[in-house]
PDB file of C-alpha atoms in Angstrom:
ATOM      1  CA  UNK J   1     141.577  20.509 137.257  1.00  0.00           C
ATOM      2  CA  UNK J   2     143.605  19.266 134.306  1.00  0.00           C
ATOM      3  CA  UNK J   3     141.814  21.832 132.139  1.00  0.00           C
ATOM      4  CA  UNK J   4     142.635  24.595 134.607  1.00  0.00           C
ATOM      5  CA  UNK J   5     146.292  23.538 134.558  1.00  0.00           C
ATOM      6  CA  UNK J   6     146.305  23.916 130.784  1.00  0.00           C
ATOM      7  CA  UNK J   7     144.736  27.368 131.084  1.00  0.00           C
ATOM      8  CA  UNK J   8     147.366  28.410 133.630  1.00  0.00           C
ATOM      9  CA  UNK J   9     150.061  27.207 131.238  1.00  0.00           C
ATOM     10  CA  UNK J  10     148.971  29.880 128.767  1.00  0.00           C
ATOM     11  CA  UNK J  11     149.544  32.525 131.451  1.00  0.00           C
ATOM     12  CA  UNK J  12     152.973  31.279 132.585  1.00  0.00           C
ATOM     13  CA  UNK J  13     156.177  32.937 131.361  1.00  0.00           C
ATOM     14  CA  UNK J  14     158.157  29.757 130.782  1.00  0.00           C
ATOM     15  CA  UNK J  15     158.028  26.008 130.915  1.00  0.00           C
ATOM     16  CA  UNK J  16     155.788  23.210 129.682  1.00  0.00           C
ATOM     17  CA  UNK J  17     152.326  22.399 131.020  1.00  0.00           C
ATOM     18  CA  UNK J  18     151.406  23.589 134.492  1.00  0.00           C
ATOM     19  CA  UNK J  19     150.314  20.458 136.339  1.00  0.00           C
ATOM     20  CA  UNK J  20     147.997  20.585 139.332  1.00  0.00           C
ATOM     21  CA  UNK J  21     148.404  17.855 141.916  1.00  0.00           C
ATOM     22  CA  UNK J  22     146.026  16.845 144.695  1.00  0.00           C
ATOM     23  CA  UNK J  23     146.439  15.919 148.341  1.00  0.00           C
ATOM     24  CA  UNK J  24     143.950  14.812 150.970  1.00  0.00           C
ATOM     25  CA  UNK J  25     143.533  16.980 154.047  1.00  0.00           C
ATOM     26  CA  UNK J  26     142.665  15.770 157.521  1.00  0.00           C
ATOM     27  CA  UNK J  27     139.220  17.383 157.454  1.00  0.00           C
ATOM     28  CA  UNK J  28     138.216  15.113 154.589  1.00  0.00           C
ATOM     29  CA  UNK J  29     138.715  17.561 151.762  1.00  0.00           C
ATOM     30  CA  UNK J  30     140.946  17.399 148.694  1.00  0.00           C
ATOM     31  CA  UNK J  31     143.231  20.330 147.868  1.00  0.00           C
ATOM     32  CA  UNK J  32     144.765  20.957 144.450  1.00  0.00           C
ATOM     33  CA  UNK J  33     147.932  22.994 143.969  1.00  0.00           C
ATOM     34  CA  UNK J  34     150.780  23.522 141.498  1.00  0.00           C
ATOM     35  CA  UNK J  35     153.079  20.525 141.132  1.00  0.00           C
ATOM     36  CA  UNK J  36     156.749  21.312 141.507  1.00  0.00           C
ATOM     37  CA  UNK J  37     158.977  21.151 138.429  1.00  0.00           C
ATOM     38  CA  UNK J  38     162.091  22.719 136.963  1.00  0.00           C
ATOM     39  CA  UNK J  39     159.859  25.582 135.836  1.00  0.00           C
ATOM     40  CA  UNK J  40     158.367  26.481 139.225  1.00  0.00           C
ATOM     41  CA  UNK J  41     159.902  28.248 142.215  1.00  0.00           C
ATOM     42  CA  UNK J  42     159.591  27.304 145.851  1.00  0.00           C
ATOM     43  CA  UNK J  43     158.074  30.169 147.839  1.00  0.00           C
ATOM     44  CA  UNK J  44     157.064  30.677 151.461  1.00  0.00           C
ATOM     45  CA  UNK J  45     153.347  31.163 152.169  1.00  0.00           C
ATOM     46  CA  UNK J  46     153.891  32.298 155.744  1.00  0.00           C
ATOM     47  CA  UNK J  47     152.984  28.852 157.070  1.00  0.00           C
ATOM     48  CA  UNK J  48     154.598  26.454 154.615  1.00  0.00           C
ATOM     49  CA  UNK J  49     156.283  26.278 151.223  1.00  0.00           C
ATOM     50  CA  UNK J  50     154.497  25.951 147.902  1.00  0.00           C
ATOM     51  CA  UNK J  51     155.404  25.867 144.229  1.00  0.00           C
ATOM     52  CA  UNK J  52     154.590  29.021 142.256  1.00  0.00           C
ATOM     53  CA  UNK J  53     154.696  29.936 138.592  1.00  0.00           C
ATOM     54  CA  UNK J  54     156.069  33.136 137.031  1.00  0.00           C
ATOM     55  CA  UNK J  55     153.317  35.084 135.271  1.00  0.00           C
ATOM     56  CA  UNK J  56     155.130  38.383 134.613  1.00  0.00           C
ATOM     57  CA  UNK J  57     158.661  39.723 134.786  1.00  0.00           C
ATOM     58  CA  UNK J  58     160.157  43.224 134.620  1.00  0.00           C
ATOM     59  CA  UNK J  59     163.269  44.219 132.678  1.00  0.00           C
ATOM     60  CA  UNK J  60     165.077  44.577 136.023  1.00  0.00           C
ATOM     61  CA  UNK J  61     164.436  40.917 136.830  1.00  0.00           C
ATOM     62  CA  UNK J  62     161.593  41.417 139.312  1.00  0.00           C
ATOM     63  CA  UNK J  63     159.028  38.658 138.934  1.00  0.00           C
ATOM     64  CA  UNK J  64     155.357  38.346 139.729  1.00  0.00           C
ATOM     65  CA  UNK J  65     154.672  34.781 140.805  1.00  0.00           C
ATOM     66  CA  UNK J  66     151.430  33.083 141.739  1.00  0.00           C
ATOM     67  CA  UNK J  67     150.680  30.113 143.953  1.00  0.00           C
ATOM     68  CA  UNK J  68     147.342  28.361 143.774  1.00  0.00           C
ATOM     69  CA  UNK J  69     145.134  26.182 145.951  1.00  0.00           C
ATOM     70  CA  UNK J  70     141.633  24.934 145.249  1.00  0.00           C
ATOM     71  CA  UNK J  71     139.878  22.867 147.889  1.00  0.00           C
ATOM     72  CA  UNK J  72     136.822  20.635 147.604  1.00  0.00           C
ATOM     73  CA  UNK J  73     135.022  18.743 150.362  1.00  0.00           C
ATOM     74  CA  UNK J  74     134.149  15.191 149.400  1.00  0.00           C
ATOM     75  CA  UNK J  75     131.047  13.670 150.982  1.00  0.00           C
ATOM     76  CA  UNK J  76     130.077  10.314 149.520  1.00  0.00           C
ATOM     77  CA  UNK J  77     129.370  10.873 145.846  1.00  0.00           C
ATOM     78  CA  UNK J  78     129.313  14.661 146.167  1.00  0.00           C
ATOM     79  CA  UNK J  79     132.074  17.247 145.863  1.00  0.00           C
ATOM     80  CA  UNK J  80     131.389  20.606 147.494  1.00  0.00           C
ATOM     81  CA  UNK J  81     133.419  23.683 146.597  1.00  0.00           C
ATOM     82  CA  UNK J  82     135.247  25.015 149.669  1.00  0.00           C
ATOM     83  CA  UNK J  83     137.708  27.689 148.534  1.00  0.00           C
ATOM     84  CA  UNK J  84     140.042  28.880 145.812  1.00  0.00           C
ATOM     85  CA  UNK J  85     143.118  30.832 146.920  1.00  0.00           C
ATOM     86  CA  UNK J  86     145.591  32.746 144.752  1.00  0.00           C
ATOM     87  CA  UNK J  87     148.767  34.040 146.409  1.00  0.00           C
ATOM     88  CA  UNK J  88     150.804  36.664 144.546  1.00  0.00           C
ATOM     89  CA  UNK J  89     154.535  37.007 145.256  1.00  0.00           C
ATOM     90  CA  UNK J  90     156.982  39.724 144.228  1.00  0.00           C
ATOM     91  CA  UNK J  91     160.412  38.122 143.769  1.00  0.00           C
ATOM     92  CA  UNK J  92     163.799  39.235 142.459  1.00  0.00           C
ATOM     93  CA  UNK J  93     165.756  37.563 139.645  1.00  0.00           C
ATOM     94  CA  UNK J  94     163.382  34.609 139.421  1.00  0.00           C
ATOM     95  CA  UNK J  95     164.246  33.449 142.924  1.00  0.00           C
ATOM     96  CA  UNK J  96     161.702  32.263 145.462  1.00  0.00           C
ATOM     97  CA  UNK J  97     160.419  34.519 148.183  1.00  0.00           C
ATOM     98  CA  UNK J  98     157.474  35.128 150.439  1.00  0.00           C
ATOM     99  CA  UNK J  99     155.244  35.540 152.270  1.00  0.00           C
ATOM    100  CA  UNK J 100     152.879  36.681 149.499  1.00  0.00           C
ATOM    101  CA  UNK J 101     152.379  40.391 148.933  1.00  0.00           C
ATOM    102  CA  UNK J 102     148.621  39.852 148.647  1.00  0.00           C
ATOM    103  CA  UNK J 103     146.033  37.115 148.197  1.00  0.00           C
ATOM    104  CA  UNK J 104     142.784  36.699 146.306  1.00  0.00           C
ATOM    105  CA  UNK J 105     140.338  34.224 147.823  1.00  0.00           C
ATOM    106  CA  UNK J 106     136.897  32.896 147.016  1.00  0.00           C
ATOM    107  CA  UNK J 107     135.269  30.884 149.774  1.00  0.00           C
ATOM    108  CA  UNK J 108     132.200  28.716 149.573  1.00  0.00           C
ATOM    109  CA  UNK J 109     131.203  26.165 152.179  1.00  0.00           C
ATOM    110  CA  UNK J 110     131.783  26.893 155.872  1.00  0.00           C
ATOM    111  CA  UNK J 111     132.588  23.528 157.428  1.00  0.00           C
ATOM    112  CA  UNK J 112     132.252  24.863 160.967  1.00  0.00           C
ATOM    113  CA  UNK J 113     128.651  25.899 160.420  1.00  0.00           C
ATOM    114  CA  UNK J 114     127.765  22.637 158.700  1.00  0.00           C
ATOM    115  CA  UNK J 115     125.687  24.515 156.156  1.00  0.00           C
ATOM    116  CA  UNK J 116     126.069  26.526 152.975  1.00  0.00           C
ATOM    117  CA  UNK J 117     126.981  29.851 154.528  1.00  0.00           C
ATOM    118  CA  UNK J 118     129.698  32.401 153.903  1.00  0.00           C
ATOM    119  CA  UNK J 119     132.495  32.506 156.483  1.00  0.00           C
ATOM    120  CA  UNK J 120     133.845  35.725 157.901  1.00  0.00           C
ATOM    121  CA  UNK J 121     130.750  37.330 159.451  1.00  0.00           C
ATOM    122  CA  UNK J 122     129.822  39.461 156.451  1.00  0.00           C
ATOM    123  CA  UNK J 123     133.155  39.410 154.617  1.00  0.00           C
ATOM    124  CA  UNK J 124     133.185  39.822 150.866  1.00  0.00           C
ATOM    125  CA  UNK J 125     133.412  36.715 148.687  1.00  0.00           C
ATOM    126  CA  UNK J 126     135.526  36.757 146.614  1.00  0.00           C
ATOM    127  CA  UNK J 127     137.922  39.082 148.428  1.00  0.00           C
ATOM    128  CA  UNK J 128     141.469  40.407 148.517  1.00  0.00           C
ATOM    129  CA  UNK J 129     143.630  40.110 151.612  1.00  0.00           C
ATOM    130  CA  UNK J 130     146.990  41.716 152.247  1.00  0.00           C
ATOM    131  CA  UNK J 131     149.797  40.473 154.489  1.00  0.00           C
ATOM    132  CA  UNK J 132     152.642  42.319 156.139  1.00  0.00           C
ATOM    133  CA  UNK J 133     155.439  39.809 155.745  1.00  0.00           C
ATOM    134  CA  UNK J 134     158.012  39.370 153.032  1.00  0.00           C
ATOM    135  CA  UNK J 135     160.724  41.552 151.575  1.00  0.00           C
ATOM    136  CA  UNK J 136     159.722  44.298 149.179  1.00  0.00           C
ATOM    137  CA  UNK J 137     162.213  44.315 146.270  1.00  0.00           C
ATOM    138  CA  UNK J 138     161.118  47.810 145.229  1.00  0.00           C
ATOM    139  CA  UNK J 139     162.212  49.315 148.540  1.00  0.00           C
ATOM    140  CA  UNK J 140     165.800  49.710 147.342  1.00  0.00           C
ATOM    141  CA  UNK J 141     164.985  51.418 144.033  1.00  0.00           C
ATOM    142  CA  UNK J 142     166.273  54.995 143.703  1.00  0.00           C
ATOM    143  CA  UNK J 143     163.529  57.570 144.155  1.00  0.00           C
ATOM    144  CA  UNK J 144     163.949  59.033 140.672  1.00  0.00           C
ATOM    145  CA  UNK J 145     163.614  55.559 139.136  1.00  0.00           C
ATOM    146  CA  UNK J 146     160.588  54.458 141.142  1.00  0.00           C
ATOM    147  CA  UNK J 147     157.221  54.716 139.407  1.00  0.00           C
ATOM    148  CA  UNK J 148     153.726  54.665 140.826  1.00  0.00           C
ATOM    149  CA  UNK J 149     153.445  50.941 141.434  1.00  0.00           C
ATOM    150  CA  UNK J 150     156.816  50.799 143.155  1.00  0.00           C
ATOM    151  CA  UNK J 151     155.710  53.535 145.509  1.00  0.00           C
ATOM    152  CA  UNK J 152     152.452  51.745 146.261  1.00  0.00           C
ATOM    153  CA  UNK J 153     154.082  48.400 146.955  1.00  0.00           C
ATOM    154  CA  UNK J 154     156.861  49.856 149.048  1.00  0.00           C
ATOM    155  CA  UNK J 155     155.055  52.591 150.940  1.00  0.00           C
ATOM    156  CA  UNK J 156     154.327  50.713 154.136  1.00  0.00           C
ATOM    157  CA  UNK J 157     157.671  48.954 154.167  1.00  0.00           C
ATOM    158  CA  UNK J 158     159.491  52.293 153.725  1.00  0.00           C
ATOM    159  CA  UNK J 159     157.471  54.302 156.227  1.00  0.00           C
ATOM    160  CA  UNK J 160     156.836  51.653 158.848  1.00  0.00           C
ATOM    161  CA  UNK J 161     159.729  49.221 158.562  1.00  0.00           C
ATOM    162  CA  UNK J 162     159.988  48.738 162.310  1.00  0.00           C
ATOM    163  CA  UNK J 163     156.342  47.714 162.462  1.00  0.00           C
ATOM    164  CA  UNK J 164     155.799  45.785 159.246  1.00  0.00           C
ATOM    165  CA  UNK J 165     158.957  43.767 158.847  1.00  0.00           C
ATOM    166  CA  UNK J 166     159.290  42.350 162.352  1.00  0.00           C
ATOM    167  CA  UNK J 167     158.426  38.887 160.984  1.00  0.00           C
ATOM    168  CA  UNK J 168     161.800  38.893 159.228  1.00  0.00           C
ATOM    169  CA  UNK J 169     163.722  40.368 162.143  1.00  0.00           C
ATOM    170  CA  UNK J 170     166.673  38.513 163.608  1.00  0.00           C
ATOM    171  CA  UNK J 171     167.045  37.548 167.251  1.00  0.00           C
ATOM    172  CA  UNK J 172     168.880  40.796 167.996  1.00  0.00           C
ATOM    173  CA  UNK J 173     165.895  42.866 166.925  1.00  0.00           C
ATOM    174  CA  UNK J 174     163.537  44.360 169.485  1.00  0.00           C
ATOM    175  CA  UNK J 175     160.416  42.294 170.088  1.00  0.00           C
ATOM    176  CA  UNK J 176     157.011  43.452 168.920  1.00  0.00           C
ATOM    177  CA  UNK J 177     154.968  45.567 171.286  1.00  0.00           C
ATOM    178  CA  UNK J 178     151.380  44.676 172.018  1.00  0.00           C
ATOM    179  CA  UNK J 179     150.178  47.613 169.936  1.00  0.00           C
ATOM    180  CA  UNK J 180     152.281  46.591 166.938  1.00  0.00           C
ATOM    181  CA  UNK J 181     150.934  43.054 167.073  1.00  0.00           C
ATOM    182  CA  UNK J 182     147.380  44.325 167.339  1.00  0.00           C
ATOM    183  CA  UNK J 183     147.740  46.599 164.309  1.00  0.00           C
ATOM    184  CA  UNK J 184     149.428  43.907 162.251  1.00  0.00           C
ATOM    185  CA  UNK J 185     146.733  41.393 163.150  1.00  0.00           C
ATOM    186  CA  UNK J 186     144.027  43.894 162.207  1.00  0.00           C
ATOM    187  CA  UNK J 187     145.539  44.557 158.778  1.00  0.00           C
ATOM    188  CA  UNK J 188     145.931  40.871 158.004  1.00  0.00           C
ATOM    189  CA  UNK J 189     142.311  40.126 158.917  1.00  0.00           C
ATOM    190  CA  UNK J 190     140.661  42.772 156.752  1.00  0.00           C
ATOM    191  CA  UNK J 191     138.718  41.455 153.745  1.00  0.00           C
ATOM    192  CA  UNK J 192     138.467  43.671 150.650  1.00  0.00           C
ATOM    193  CA  UNK J 193     135.549  42.617 148.409  1.00  0.00           C
ATOM    194  CA  UNK J 194     136.497  41.744 144.856  1.00  0.00           C
ATOM    195  CA  UNK J 195     132.997  41.575 143.368  1.00  0.00           C
ATOM    196  CA  UNK J 196     130.657  43.962 145.175  1.00  0.00           C
ATOM    197  CA  UNK J 197     127.400  45.290 143.712  1.00  0.00           C
ATOM    198  CA  UNK J 198     127.678  48.610 145.512  1.00  0.00           C
ATOM    199  CA  UNK J 199     127.245  50.672 142.336  1.00  0.00           C
ATOM    200  CA  UNK J 200     123.708  49.365 141.862  1.00  0.00           C
ATOM    201  CA  UNK J 201     122.691  48.654 145.465  1.00  0.00           C
ATOM    202  CA  UNK J 202     123.774  50.695 148.465  1.00  0.00           C
ATOM    203  CA  UNK J 203     124.829  48.338 151.203  1.00  0.00           C
ATOM    204  CA  UNK J 204     122.890  48.613 154.431  1.00  0.00           C
ATOM    205  CA  UNK J 205     124.659  46.600 157.142  1.00  0.00           C
ATOM    206  CA  UNK J 206     121.522  46.683 159.309  1.00  0.00           C
ATOM    207  CA  UNK J 207     119.244  44.959 156.804  1.00  0.00           C
ATOM    208  CA  UNK J 208     122.029  42.875 155.246  1.00  0.00           C
ATOM    209  CA  UNK J 209     124.425  41.994 158.092  1.00  0.00           C
ATOM    210  CA  UNK J 210     125.830  38.947 156.297  1.00  0.00           C
ATOM    211  CA  UNK J 211     126.638  40.894 153.153  1.00  0.00           C
ATOM    212  CA  UNK J 212     125.072  38.253 150.936  1.00  0.00           C
ATOM    213  CA  UNK J 213     123.001  40.735 148.940  1.00  0.00           C
ATOM    214  CA  UNK J 214     125.783  43.001 147.815  1.00  0.00           C
ATOM    215  CA  UNK J 215     129.292  41.598 148.236  1.00  0.00           C
ATOM    216  CA  UNK J 216     129.207  37.842 148.800  1.00  0.00           C
ATOM    217  CA  UNK J 217     128.713  35.441 145.917  1.00  0.00           C
ATOM    218  CA  UNK J 218     129.126  31.737 145.211  1.00  0.00           C
ATOM    219  CA  UNK J 219     130.463  30.314 141.949  1.00  0.00           C
ATOM    220  CA  UNK J 220     127.756  28.622 139.926  1.00  0.00           C
ATOM    221  CA  UNK J 221     129.947  26.136 138.051  1.00  0.00           C
ATOM    222  CA  UNK J 222     133.553  24.888 137.733  1.00  0.00           C
ATOM    223  CA  UNK J 223     133.899  27.041 134.615  1.00  0.00           C
ATOM    224  CA  UNK J 224     132.870  30.042 136.688  1.00  0.00           C
ATOM    225  CA  UNK J 225     135.768  29.324 139.058  1.00  0.00           C
ATOM    226  CA  UNK J 226     138.261  28.682 136.246  1.00  0.00           C
ATOM    227  CA  UNK J 227     137.330  31.884 134.439  1.00  0.00           C
ATOM    228  CA  UNK J 228     137.735  33.870 137.651  1.00  0.00           C
ATOM    229  CA  UNK J 229     141.166  32.351 138.382  1.00  0.00           C
ATOM    230  CA  UNK J 230     142.525  32.971 134.883  1.00  0.00           C
ATOM    231  CA  UNK J 231     141.085  36.478 134.664  1.00  0.00           C
ATOM    232  CA  UNK J 232     142.561  37.404 138.056  1.00  0.00           C
ATOM    233  CA  UNK J 233     146.023  36.105 137.125  1.00  0.00           C
ATOM    234  CA  UNK J 234     145.881  37.829 133.746  1.00  0.00           C
ATOM    235  CA  UNK J 235     144.711  41.130 135.218  1.00  0.00           C
ATOM    236  CA  UNK J 236     147.338  41.296 137.974  1.00  0.00           C
ATOM    237  CA  UNK J 237     150.057  40.299 135.489  1.00  0.00           C
ATOM    238  CA  UNK J 238     148.898  43.043 133.132  1.00  0.00           C
ATOM    239  CA  UNK J 239     149.005  45.664 135.904  1.00  0.00           C
ATOM    240  CA  UNK J 240     152.431  44.451 137.004  1.00  0.00           C
ATOM    241  CA  UNK J 241     153.686  44.697 133.422  1.00  0.00           C
ATOM    242  CA  UNK J 242     152.570  48.309 133.118  1.00  0.00           C
ATOM    243  CA  UNK J 243     154.162  49.589 136.318  1.00  0.00           C
ATOM    244  CA  UNK J 244     156.947  47.293 137.556  1.00  0.00           C
ATOM    245  CA  UNK J 245     160.474  48.664 137.251  1.00  0.00           C
TER     246      UNK J 245
END
């Protein structure tokens, strides 16, 4: 994990070494995350706060920040990979924010099944997931100044503000309807595969209901995980740099 912290340092916009710190969870696992410092920002995950690092920044002061968690289950002398989670935040002027605009997750061991199986009933692993909370800083950009990425990030917030931003609504706002809650829950639960072999093998959900043949994969080594984390951060930062206003 120290090596991964050093690799993340090379991707950060400012500050000395990125340090990863561990904590024990009640289910017997150990979770690693970014240690807070003067060079991190406190952001809201939707459930709790975490420390995130800036990996890209636009000329207008909009920042792309990433929070990180990697969890391992410890059983005697063995450590079993459970999940790596990357949460990407869009923040203004280097300030904190949240919830994350989107997440990238790679799950391994399903503790509920007690065996090496993929959770999610056929979900892709690794996979992207998108939330509906948080404030979109691009929403207030003038139309003639907004580019393609701004439109993509702000589209739902612009068109469906009443539905998508209810999590940030004050007490004087109307409460969510049952239909709104159902749609929001559906969107948050969708898994978008990040490493599917669909170009070489057509997926047949009848013969492959668990998705393990075409869009669910396990890391084969710690280096495999590290390379995936760094490549994902670098790729998203590169896309942000090309399109952010």
